[in-house]
Structures are given as C-alpha cells and as structure tokens.
mmCIF file of C-alpha atoms in Angstrom:
data_model
loop_
_atom_site.group_PDB
_atom_site.id
_atom_site.type_symbol
_atom_site.label_atom_id
_atom_site.label_comp_id
_atom_site.label_asym_id
_atom_site.label_seq_id
_atom_site.Cartn_x
_atom_site.Cartn_y
_atom_site.Cartn_z
ATOM 1 C CA MET A 1045 0.671 3.744 -22.958
ATOM 2 C CA ALA A 1046 2.247 1.757 -20.033
ATOM 3 C CA ALA A 1047 0.997 2.955 -17.012
ATOM 4 C CA LEU A 1048 1.720 1.091 -13.778
ATOM 5 C CA LEU A 1049 0.403 1.067 -10.167
ATOM 6 C CA CYS A 1050 3.009 -0.677 -8.238
ATOM 7 C CA VAL A 1051 1.531 -2.572 -5.300
ATOM 8 C CA LEU A 1052 0.952 -2.753 -1.437
ATOM 9 C CA LEU A 1053 3.831 -4.426 -0.587
ATOM 10 C CA HIS A 1054 5.253 -3.234 2.680
ATOM 11 C CA THR A 1055 8.403 -4.021 3.931
ATOM 12 C CA GLY A 1056 11.972 -2.374 5.160
ATOM 13 C CA SER A 1057 15.621 -2.962 6.437
ATOM 14 C CA THR A 1058 17.797 -1.639 9.128
ATOM 15 C CA GLN A 1059 21.192 -0.787 8.815
ATOM 16 C CA ALA A 1060 22.412 -3.980 10.191
ATOM 17 C CA VAL A 1061 20.503 -6.437 7.038
ATOM 18 C CA THR A 1062 21.840 -7.558 4.311
ATOM 19 C CA GLU A 1063 20.420 -7.044 0.895
ATOM 20 C CA ALA A 1064 19.668 -9.690 -1.779
ATOM 21 C CA SER A 1065 20.988 -8.887 -5.034
ATOM 22 C CA THR A 1066 18.984 -6.532 -7.215
ATOM 23 C CA SER A 1067 19.215 -8.219 -10.439
ATOM 24 C CA GLU A 1068 16.313 -9.231 -12.486
ATOM 25 C CA ALA A 1069 17.432 -12.585 -12.691
ATOM 26 C CA PRO A 1070 16.061 -14.790 -9.603
ATOM 27 C CA GLN A 1071 18.560 -15.084 -6.519
ATOM 28 C CA PRO A 1072 18.871 -18.205 -4.722
ATOM 29 C CA ILE A 1073 17.227 -17.743 -1.343
ATOM 30 C CA SER A 1074 18.285 -19.721 1.722
ATOM 31 C CA GLN A 1075 16.037 -21.576 3.712
ATOM 32 C CA ASP A 1076 17.710 -21.951 6.669
ATOM 33 C CA ALA A 1077 14.647 -21.676 8.994
ATOM 34 C CA LYS A 1078 16.461 -18.740 11.192
ATOM 35 C CA ILE A 1079 16.426 -16.173 8.162
ATOM 36 C CA ILE A 1080 13.806 -14.017 7.081
ATOM 37 C CA TYR A 1081 14.103 -12.214 3.685
ATOM 38 C CA TRP A 1082 11.843 -9.196 3.894
ATOM 39 C CA VAL A 1083 10.497 -7.969 0.063
ATOM 40 C CA LYS A 1084 11.035 -4.691 -0.248
ATOM 41 C CA PRO A 1085 9.987 -3.103 -3.278
ATOM 42 C CA ALA A 1086 10.747 0.425 -4.942
ATOM 43 C CA PHE A 1087 7.911 2.165 -3.412
ATOM 44 C CA GLU A 1088 7.999 5.340 -1.809
ATOM 45 C CA PRO A 1089 7.537 6.815 0.862
ATOM 46 C CA LEU A 1090 7.101 3.105 2.473
ATOM 47 C CA TYR A 1091 10.719 2.408 1.354
ATOM 48 C CA ILE A 1092 13.063 4.877 0.701
ATOM 49 C CA ALA A 1093 16.330 3.687 -1.092
ATOM 50 C CA ALA A 1094 18.224 6.926 -1.523
ATOM 51 C CA GLY A 1095 18.800 10.470 -0.500
ATOM 52 C CA PRO A 1096 18.335 12.172 3.090
ATOM 53 C CA LEU A 1097 15.488 9.851 4.027
ATOM 54 C CA ARG A 1098 17.367 6.553 2.949
ATOM 55 C CA ASP A 1099 15.798 3.734 4.946
ATOM 56 C CA ARG A 1100 13.578 5.813 6.855
ATOM 57 C CA GLY A 1101 10.330 5.031 4.853
ATOM 58 C CA ALA A 1102 7.290 3.950 7.002
ATOM 59 C CA GLY A 1103 7.823 0.143 5.853
ATOM 60 C CA ASP A 1104 11.567 0.623 6.489
ATOM 61 C CA LEU A 1105 10.731 1.619 10.119
ATOM 62 C CA VAL A 1106 8.448 -1.297 10.600
ATOM 63 C CA ILE A 1107 10.640 -3.803 9.658
ATOM 64 C CA ALA A 1108 13.405 -1.989 11.654
ATOM 65 C CA ASP A 1109 11.172 -2.327 14.906
ATOM 66 C CA LEU A 1110 10.335 -6.056 13.937
ATOM 67 C CA GLU A 1111 13.888 -7.074 13.658
ATOM 68 C CA ARG A 1112 14.548 -5.670 17.176
ATOM 69 C CA HIS A 1113 12.077 -7.408 18.717
ATOM 70 C CA LEU A 1114 12.629 -10.552 16.920
ATOM 71 C CA PRO A 1115 16.280 -11.093 17.616
ATOM 72 C CA GLN A 1116 15.958 -14.953 17.153
ATOM 73 C CA TYR A 1117 15.902 -14.649 13.240
ATOM 74 C CA ASP A 1118 18.673 -12.855 10.981
ATOM 75 C CA HIS A 1119 17.141 -10.739 8.604
ATOM 76 C CA ARG A 1120 17.812 -9.379 5.348
ATOM 77 C CA VAL A 1121 16.353 -7.362 2.740
ATOM 78 C CA MET A 1122 15.336 -8.416 -0.808
ATOM 79 C CA ARG A 1123 14.283 -6.046 -3.687
ATOM 80 C CA ALA A 1124 11.962 -7.540 -5.679
ATOM 81 C CA ASN A 1125 9.047 -6.512 -7.730
ATOM 82 C CA TYR A 1126 5.385 -7.710 -6.602
ATOM 83 C CA ILE A 1127 5.522 -10.584 -9.016
ATOM 84 C CA ARG A 1128 8.527 -12.194 -7.732
ATOM 85 C CA LEU A 1129 7.158 -11.872 -4.090
ATOM 86 C CA MET A 1130 3.893 -13.675 -4.869
ATOM 87 C CA GLY A 1131 6.026 -16.390 -6.631
ATOM 88 C CA GLU A 1132 8.473 -16.940 -3.432
ATOM 89 C CA LEU A 1133 5.471 -17.269 -1.108
ATOM 90 C CA ARG A 1134 3.689 -19.435 -3.484
ATOM 91 C CA ARG A 1135 6.768 -21.611 -3.572
ATOM 92 C CA GLY A 1136 7.174 -21.345 0.244
ATOM 93 C CA HIS A 1137 10.018 -19.615 0.618
ATOM 94 C CA ASN A 1138 11.845 -17.759 3.712
ATOM 95 C CA VAL A 1139 9.845 -14.189 2.357
ATOM 96 C CA CYS A 1140 7.623 -11.929 4.362
ATOM 97 C CA ALA A 1141 6.007 -8.892 3.560
ATOM 98 C CA ILE A 1142 3.611 -6.390 4.510
ATOM 99 C CA LEU A 1143 0.319 -6.716 2.751
ATOM 100 C CA HIS A 1144 -3.514 -6.315 2.180
ATOM 101 C CA TYR A 1145 -6.190 -9.341 3.012
ATOM 102 C CA THR A 1146 -7.163 -10.861 -0.346
ATOM 103 C CA PRO A 1147 -9.133 -14.504 -0.166
ATOM 104 C CA GLU A 1148 -6.864 -15.557 -3.026
ATOM 105 C CA ARG A 1149 -3.281 -14.773 -1.303
ATOM 106 C CA GLU A 1150 -4.694 -16.336 1.845
ATOM 107 C CA THR A 1151 -4.755 -20.051 -0.041
ATOM 108 C CA TYR A 1152 -1.184 -19.902 -0.111
ATOM 109 C CA THR A 1153 0.284 -17.198 3.163
ATOM 110 C CA HIS A 1154 -0.272 -17.032 6.789
ATOM 111 C CA TYR A 1155 -1.643 -13.914 8.062
ATOM 112 C CA SER A 1156 -0.613 -12.077 11.448
ATOM 113 C CA ASP A 1157 -3.064 -10.371 13.904
ATOM 114 C CA MET A 1158 -4.044 -6.680 12.165
ATOM 115 C CA LEU A 1159 -0.733 -4.511 11.889
ATOM 116 C CA LEU A 1160 -2.573 -1.293 11.233
ATOM 117 C CA LEU A 1161 -5.524 0.452 9.303
ATOM 118 C CA ILE A 1162 -3.974 2.641 6.546
ATOM 119 C CA PRO A 1163 -5.497 5.324 4.319
ATOM 120 C CA SER A 1164 -6.786 3.144 1.416
ATOM 121 C CA TYR A 1165 -6.633 3.873 -2.138
ATOM 122 C CA GLN A 1166 -8.929 7.377 -3.431
ATOM 123 C CA ILE A 1167 -9.656 8.632 -6.775
ATOM 124 C CA TYR A 1168 -7.374 11.719 -8.072
ATOM 125 C CA SER A 1169 -8.025 13.515 -10.912
ATOM 126 C CA SER A 1170 -6.243 16.615 -12.247
ATOM 127 C CA VAL A 1171 -7.747 20.126 -12.920
ATOM 128 C CA GLY A 1172 -7.665 19.486 -16.741
ATOM 129 C CA SER A 1173 -9.592 16.196 -16.146
ATOM 130 C CA ILE A 1174 -12.372 17.301 -13.763
ATOM 131 C CA ASP A 1175 -14.596 18.242 -16.224
ATOM 132 C CA LYS A 1176 -15.081 14.272 -17.126
ATOM 133 C CA LEU A 1177 -15.937 13.473 -13.751
ATOM 134 C CA LYS A 1178 -18.634 16.143 -13.663
ATOM 135 C CA HIS A 1179 -19.967 15.543 -17.199
ATOM 136 C CA HIS A 1180 -20.272 11.613 -16.566
ATOM 137 C CA GLN A 1181 -21.551 11.773 -12.669
ATOM 138 C CA GLY A 1182 -23.075 15.339 -12.404
ATOM 139 C CA TRP A 1183 -20.442 15.614 -9.525
ATOM 140 C CA LEU A 1184 -19.788 18.875 -8.441
ATOM 141 C CA GLU A 1185 -17.567 18.497 -5.440
ATOM 142 C CA GLY A 1186 -17.431 16.389 -2.310
ATOM 143 C CA ASN A 1187 -17.590 12.431 -1.875
ATOM 144 C CA LEU A 1188 -18.391 10.310 -5.167
ATOM 145 C CA GLY A 1189 -19.219 6.641 -4.932
ATOM 146 C CA PHE A 1190 -16.762 4.214 -6.851
ATOM 147 C CA GLU A 1191 -19.189 2.139 -8.396
ATOM 148 C CA PRO A 1192 -21.519 4.775 -9.982
ATOM 149 C CA LEU A 1193 -18.145 6.220 -11.139
ATOM 150 C CA LEU A 1194 -17.216 3.096 -13.335
ATOM 151 C CA ALA A 1195 -20.399 2.204 -13.955
ATOM 152 C CA ASN A 1196 -21.443 5.558 -15.669
ATOM 153 C CA SER A 1197 -18.082 6.500 -16.936
ATOM 154 C CA PRO A 1198 -16.889 3.620 -19.866
ATOM 155 C CA LYS A 1199 -14.652 5.996 -21.428
ATOM 156 C CA LEU A 1200 -13.000 7.134 -18.208
ATOM 157 C CA ARG A 1201 -8.816 6.503 -18.612
ATOM 158 C CA MET A 1202 -7.312 4.916 -15.540
ATOM 159 C CA ALA A 1203 -4.553 2.554 -14.711
ATOM 160 C CA LEU A 1204 -4.650 -0.588 -13.047
ATOM 161 C CA THR A 1205 -1.539 -3.279 -12.420
ATOM 162 C CA PRO A 1206 -2.867 -6.923 -12.850
ATOM 163 C CA GLY A 1207 -2.943 -8.785 -9.947
ATOM 164 C CA HIS A 1208 -2.875 -6.250 -7.343
ATOM 165 C CA SER A 1209 -5.370 -5.840 -4.731
ATOM 166 C CA TYR A 1210 -6.694 -2.133 -4.013
ATOM 167 C CA GLY A 1211 -8.902 -3.533 -1.184
ATOM 168 C CA LYS A 1212 -11.437 -6.399 -1.283
ATOM 169 C CA GLU A 1213 -14.247 -3.827 -1.840
ATOM 170 C CA ARG A 1214 -12.648 -1.799 -4.552
ATOM 171 C CA ASP A 1215 -11.447 -5.203 -6.319
ATOM 172 C CA ASN A 1216 -14.747 -6.361 -6.232
ATOM 173 C CA ILE A 1217 -16.371 -2.913 -7.969
ATOM 174 C CA ILE A 1218 -13.609 -3.332 -10.365
ATOM 175 C CA GLY A 1219 -14.254 -6.728 -11.290
ATOM 176 C CA ARG A 1220 -17.737 -5.839 -12.147
ATOM 177 C CA TYR A 1221 -16.686 -3.248 -14.255
ATOM 178 C CA ARG A 1222 -13.799 -4.431 -15.829
ATOM 179 C CA GLU A 1223 -14.626 -5.253 -19.734
ATOM 180 C CA GLN A 1224 -16.553 -1.689 -20.261
ATOM 181 C CA LEU A 1225 -13.391 0.452 -18.698
ATOM 182 C CA ASN A 1226 -10.955 2.219 -20.960
ATOM 183 C CA ILE A 1227 -8.354 0.559 -18.647
ATOM 184 C CA VAL A 1228 -4.442 1.037 -19.181
ATOM 185 C CA ARG A 1229 -2.681 -2.094 -17.579
ATOM 186 C CA GLY A 1230 0.871 -2.317 -17.007
ATOM 187 C CA TYR A 1231 3.726 -2.176 -14.611
ATOM 188 C CA ALA A 1232 5.485 1.021 -13.462
ATOM 189 C CA GLY A 1233 6.095 3.619 -10.776
ATOM 190 C CA HIS A 1234 3.565 5.681 -8.573
ATOM 191 C CA GLU A 1235 5.346 8.680 -9.622
ATOM 192 C CA THR A 1236 4.984 7.679 -13.496
ATOM 193 C CA LEU A 1237 1.423 7.413 -12.642
ATOM 194 C CA LEU A 1238 1.181 10.850 -11.329
ATOM 195 C CA LYS A 1239 3.038 12.506 -14.111
ATOM 196 C CA MET A 1240 0.712 10.866 -16.468
ATOM 197 C CA LEU A 1241 -2.165 12.400 -14.637
ATOM 198 C CA MET A 1242 -0.928 15.522 -14.551
ATOM 199 C CA ALA A 1243 -0.403 15.643 -18.224
ATOM 200 C CA MET A 1244 -3.957 14.799 -18.973
ATOM 201 C CA ARG A 1245 -2.596 10.846 -20.460
ATOM 202 C CA LEU A 1246 -4.865 9.808 -17.648
ATOM 203 C CA ASP A 1247 -8.307 10.847 -16.248
ATOM 204 C CA VAL A 1248 -7.923 9.963 -12.811
ATOM 205 C CA ILE A 1249 -5.630 7.401 -10.912
ATOM 206 C CA LEU A 1250 -6.416 5.038 -7.868
ATOM 207 C CA GLU A 1251 -3.971 6.048 -5.443
ATOM 208 C CA LEU A 1252 -3.035 6.011 -1.647
ATOM 209 C CA PRO A 1253 -3.310 9.537 0.070
ATOM 210 C CA TRP A 1254 0.040 9.447 1.692
ATOM 211 C CA VAL A 1255 2.079 8.375 -1.716
ATOM 212 C CA ILE A 1256 0.217 11.435 -3.055
ATOM 213 C CA ASN A 1257 1.079 13.677 -0.379
ATOM 214 C CA HIS A 1258 5.276 12.322 -0.891
ATOM 215 C CA TYR A 1259 5.386 13.056 -4.401
ATOM 216 C CA GLN A 1260 3.277 16.023 -4.647
ATOM 217 C CA LYS A 1261 6.234 17.571 -2.751
ATOM 218 C CA GLN A 1262 8.953 16.164 -4.382
ATOM 219 C CA PHE A 1263 7.583 17.098 -7.750
ATOM 220 C CA GLY A 1264 6.415 20.513 -6.640
ATOM 221 C CA ILE A 1265 2.733 19.837 -7.835
ATOM 222 C CA ASP A 1266 0.523 22.794 -6.959
ATOM 223 C CA PRO A 1267 -1.788 21.247 -4.804
ATOM 224 C CA ALA A 1268 -4.865 23.190 -6.665
ATOM 225 C CA GLN A 1269 -3.953 21.435 -9.968
ATOM 226 C CA LEU A 1270 -4.876 18.054 -8.140
ATOM 227 C CA HIS A 1271 -8.256 16.888 -6.869
ATOM 228 C CA LYS A 1272 -8.708 14.212 -4.390
ATOM 229 C CA VAL A 1273 -12.019 12.756 -4.472
ATOM 230 C CA THR A 1274 -13.178 10.514 -1.330
ATOM 231 C CA LEU A 1275 -15.179 7.447 -2.290
ATOM 232 C CA ASN A 1276 -17.760 7.041 0.095
ATOM 233 C CA ASP A 1277 -19.192 3.447 -0.788
ATOM 234 C CA VAL A 1278 -15.724 1.810 -0.098
ATOM 235 C CA PRO A 1279 -13.778 1.919 3.127
ATOM 236 C CA ALA A 1280 -11.268 4.900 3.821
ATOM 237 C CA PHE A 1281 -9.231 2.630 5.701
ATOM 238 C CA GLU A 1282 -7.532 -0.874 4.770
ATOM 239 C CA PRO A 1283 -5.991 -3.275 7.524
ATOM 240 C CA VAL A 1284 -2.213 -4.728 6.600
ATOM 241 C CA TYR A 1285 -0.988 -7.646 7.954
ATOM 242 C CA ILE A 1286 2.644 -9.290 8.158
ATOM 243 C CA VAL A 1287 2.226 -11.872 5.470
ATOM 244 C CA CYS A 1288 4.530 -15.213 5.262
ATOM 245 C CA PRO A 1289 4.349 -18.503 3.259
ATOM 246 C CA LYS A 1290 1.777 -20.790 4.204
ATOM 247 C CA ASN A 1291 3.986 -23.676 5.731
ATOM 248 C CA PRO A 1292 5.314 -24.546 9.306
ATOM 249 C CA TRP A 1293 8.109 -21.690 9.048
ATOM 250 C CA GLY A 1294 5.669 -18.990 8.092
ATOM 251 C CA LYS A 1295 3.374 -19.650 10.613
ATOM 252 C CA ALA A 1296 6.440 -19.860 13.199
ATOM 253 C CA VAL A 1297 7.096 -16.213 12.048
ATOM 254 C CA VAL A 1298 3.499 -15.128 12.034
ATOM 255 C CA THR A 1299 3.290 -16.311 15.608
ATOM 256 C CA ALA A 1300 6.449 -14.808 16.682
ATOM 257 C CA VAL A 1301 4.967 -11.396 15.274
ATOM 258 C CA ASN A 1302 1.723 -11.880 17.243
ATOM 259 C CA GLY A 1303 3.622 -12.372 20.567
ATOM 260 C CA ILE A 1304 5.512 -9.211 20.726
ATOM 261 C CA GLU A 1305 4.969 -7.122 23.530
ATOM 262 C CA PRO A 1306 3.698 -4.650 23.563
ATOM 263 C CA SER A 1307 1.690 -5.027 20.092
ATOM 264 C CA ILE A 1308 3.817 -3.978 17.381
ATOM 265 C CA SER A 1309 0.869 -1.987 16.347
ATOM 266 C CA GLY A 1310 1.249 0.482 18.908
ATOM 267 C CA MET A 1311 5.166 1.048 18.004
ATOM 268 C CA VAL A 1312 4.411 1.532 14.475
ATOM 269 C CA ARG A 1313 1.086 3.967 14.316
ATOM 270 C CA HIS A 1314 2.961 7.400 13.760
ATOM 271 C CA TYR A 1315 5.072 6.178 10.902
ATOM 272 C CA ILE A 1316 2.315 6.663 8.579
ATOM 273 C CA GLU A 1317 1.250 10.173 10.104
ATOM 274 C CA ASP A 1318 4.548 11.480 8.845
ATOM 275 C CA TRP A 1319 3.187 11.337 5.561
ATOM 276 C CA LEU A 1320 -0.319 12.375 6.087
ATOM 277 C CA LYS A 1321 -1.845 16.102 6.212
ATOM 278 C CA PRO A 1322 -3.263 17.047 9.533
ATOM 279 C CA GLU A 1323 -6.729 17.116 8.368
ATOM 280 C CA GLU A 1324 -5.963 13.273 7.006
ATOM 281 C CA ILE A 1325 -4.326 12.419 10.664
ATOM 282 C CA ILE A 1326 -7.235 13.346 12.458
ATOM 283 C CA GLU A 1327 -9.270 10.926 10.568
ATOM 284 C CA TYR A 1328 -6.298 8.188 10.787
ATOM 285 C CA ARG A 1329 -6.192 8.433 14.260
ATOM 286 C CA LYS A 1330 -10.089 8.042 14.867
ATOM 287 C CA ALA A 1331 -10.164 4.707 12.396
ATOM 288 C CA ASN A 1332 -7.493 3.179 14.176
ATOM 289 C CA SER A 1333 -8.579 4.191 17.733
ATOM 290 C CA ILE A 1334 -11.634 2.308 17.306
ATOM 291 C CA ILE A 1335 -9.639 -1.016 16.783
ATOM 292 C CA PHE A 1336 -6.528 -0.244 18.658
ATOM 293 C CA PRO A 1337 -8.087 1.618 21.589
ATOM 294 C CA GLU A 1338 -5.005 0.675 23.691
ATOM 295 C CA SER A 1339 -2.594 2.104 21.245
ATOM 296 C CA PHE A 1340 -4.498 5.453 20.499
ATOM 297 C CA PRO A 1341 -5.516 6.384 24.080
ATOM 298 C CA ASP A 1342 -6.028 10.153 23.570
ATOM 299 C CA THR A 1343 -9.155 11.804 22.810
ATOM 300 C CA ILE A 1344 -9.114 13.345 19.027
ATOM 301 C CA GLN A 1345 -10.081 16.986 19.257
ATOM 302 C CA GLU A 1346 -11.266 18.414 16.161
#
C-alpha cells in the first residue's frame, strides 16, 4: 500500500515563464546568475496545472507577484518532485521554492524573511475510522493532542512521506514514536491519501486544511463523512519562506525578495483565503495579524 504525502513545496508560474521538461530524467539547469527556476510540484491547490483555474493556485499567484517585482531575473518553472528539489538545492543550482523551515534544510539553503503563516497540518479521519480514535483516546469531540494520539495508538494506520516536514513540533513528535506506529511510508498525491482514508485503508491522515477543502469539492465528498481533529499541542499555523541554495547566488535572490516594497507578505495574504472555509479565514487572519499587523489592519469581527 504505497501512500504518499506530497510535500509543501510552494512555487508557481506566470504566462511569461518558461517551463522546464517534466521528464523524470534530470534536465540541465542553467547557472546563468540572471535565471531563477521556481520548482513547481504537482500539489493542488498551491499549483494548478490544468483546467479553468490553471496557474491560479495560491503558489502560482505568489510566484507571479515575485516575478513582477523582480524584473532583473529571468523566471522559469521546473516541474519536479520533492527529492529532485532538495537535490538541486544541495548542489547549489539556480532553484528556489517556498518551504517550511527545518534545521536540516538550513544547512544548505538561505531563507527569506517570513512570507506568511499558513494553516498547518491537522488530523483527518473518516466516519468509518473515527471509532478508533474514540477507542484509543477516550476522545469524544473537539481538540486532541498529537503526542497522546501517537503514544496511545500503536496500531493506528497513517501515512508519512520520508524526508518531508510537517512542521518542527510535529516532526519531533513523529520522531519519538516512529518505530511503534503502523506507518505507511511512500510517495503519492494528496488526493490518493484522501481516497484511501475514505475507503478505510488508512485510519487518519495528516493534511493541510486548505488541501482537504479543495479535494472535498473536487471529489464531492460529504463534509459530514470527514472529521477534522484540531491538534491542541502543536501550532495551528506554520511560517513559510522563500528558500534558495546556500551560495552567493541564493543569498542575492533572498536579499532581493526581502527588499520588495511593500512587503511581499502583504500582497499574497488573500491567496490562501480562497481555499479556506469562513471560520478558518477568521482564525487565519487573526494569526497573521499578530505577525503582520500592517498587512492585516482591520479588526476581525467574529
């Protein structure tokens, strides 16, 4: 059972960018200092490659704004998976993306200033599997601790992508219980995991709320058949950054991104909102207003 949790790479395209080959064979990357390759995985709704919303995903729009405000660079798109991206970053090639922070990644990348806080991973379970949570946790409804869930549920079936970050706190908790869990490890799309969950081939998945919302609509899943379990011992929101290789070229790109006026975070804050439910938008704006008060000046009314 090869379940995959795709990565939170974030990047996008505009009509003017040139797309690199999508072949699995590695393609040459120009080391011309004026060229940026924005890595663009198959990850809706951050990047939408087909249909009426093509190039209108949240990541697509972020990169479109970056392109407009960094005209000194030739912006290109590379369709590549997470492993390829990390390999190119380690080799110091001209690639950038939008990623979470991890200490390991910082050893070979430069991070921009914080781009935004985004809603982070929560636990989702189907109606058919919710009884397992109640059995292991004595859980009725409402919030649940991620660490107690893993500690007390050794037979709980969930999926993880090797090398992927789910946020620093979640990564640390997973690391403590990795060997005692019934974890499926592999590579596939978010939609595959959701289908496996609804078919009860998984008990729970760690997923992003805005990704779940997108696929619920796409697959016509009744919201009453899918339970979101808010985790109360890990952050509900995680920062993301522009990330480039740890060399003079990468440092120059990050410096240029940080120098955009007004701040790029103020330009892109609405893009995630398009994929959130009304109650999630309220919490999202509250969280961001603490970090970016100039970008979220309005008082949030509940």
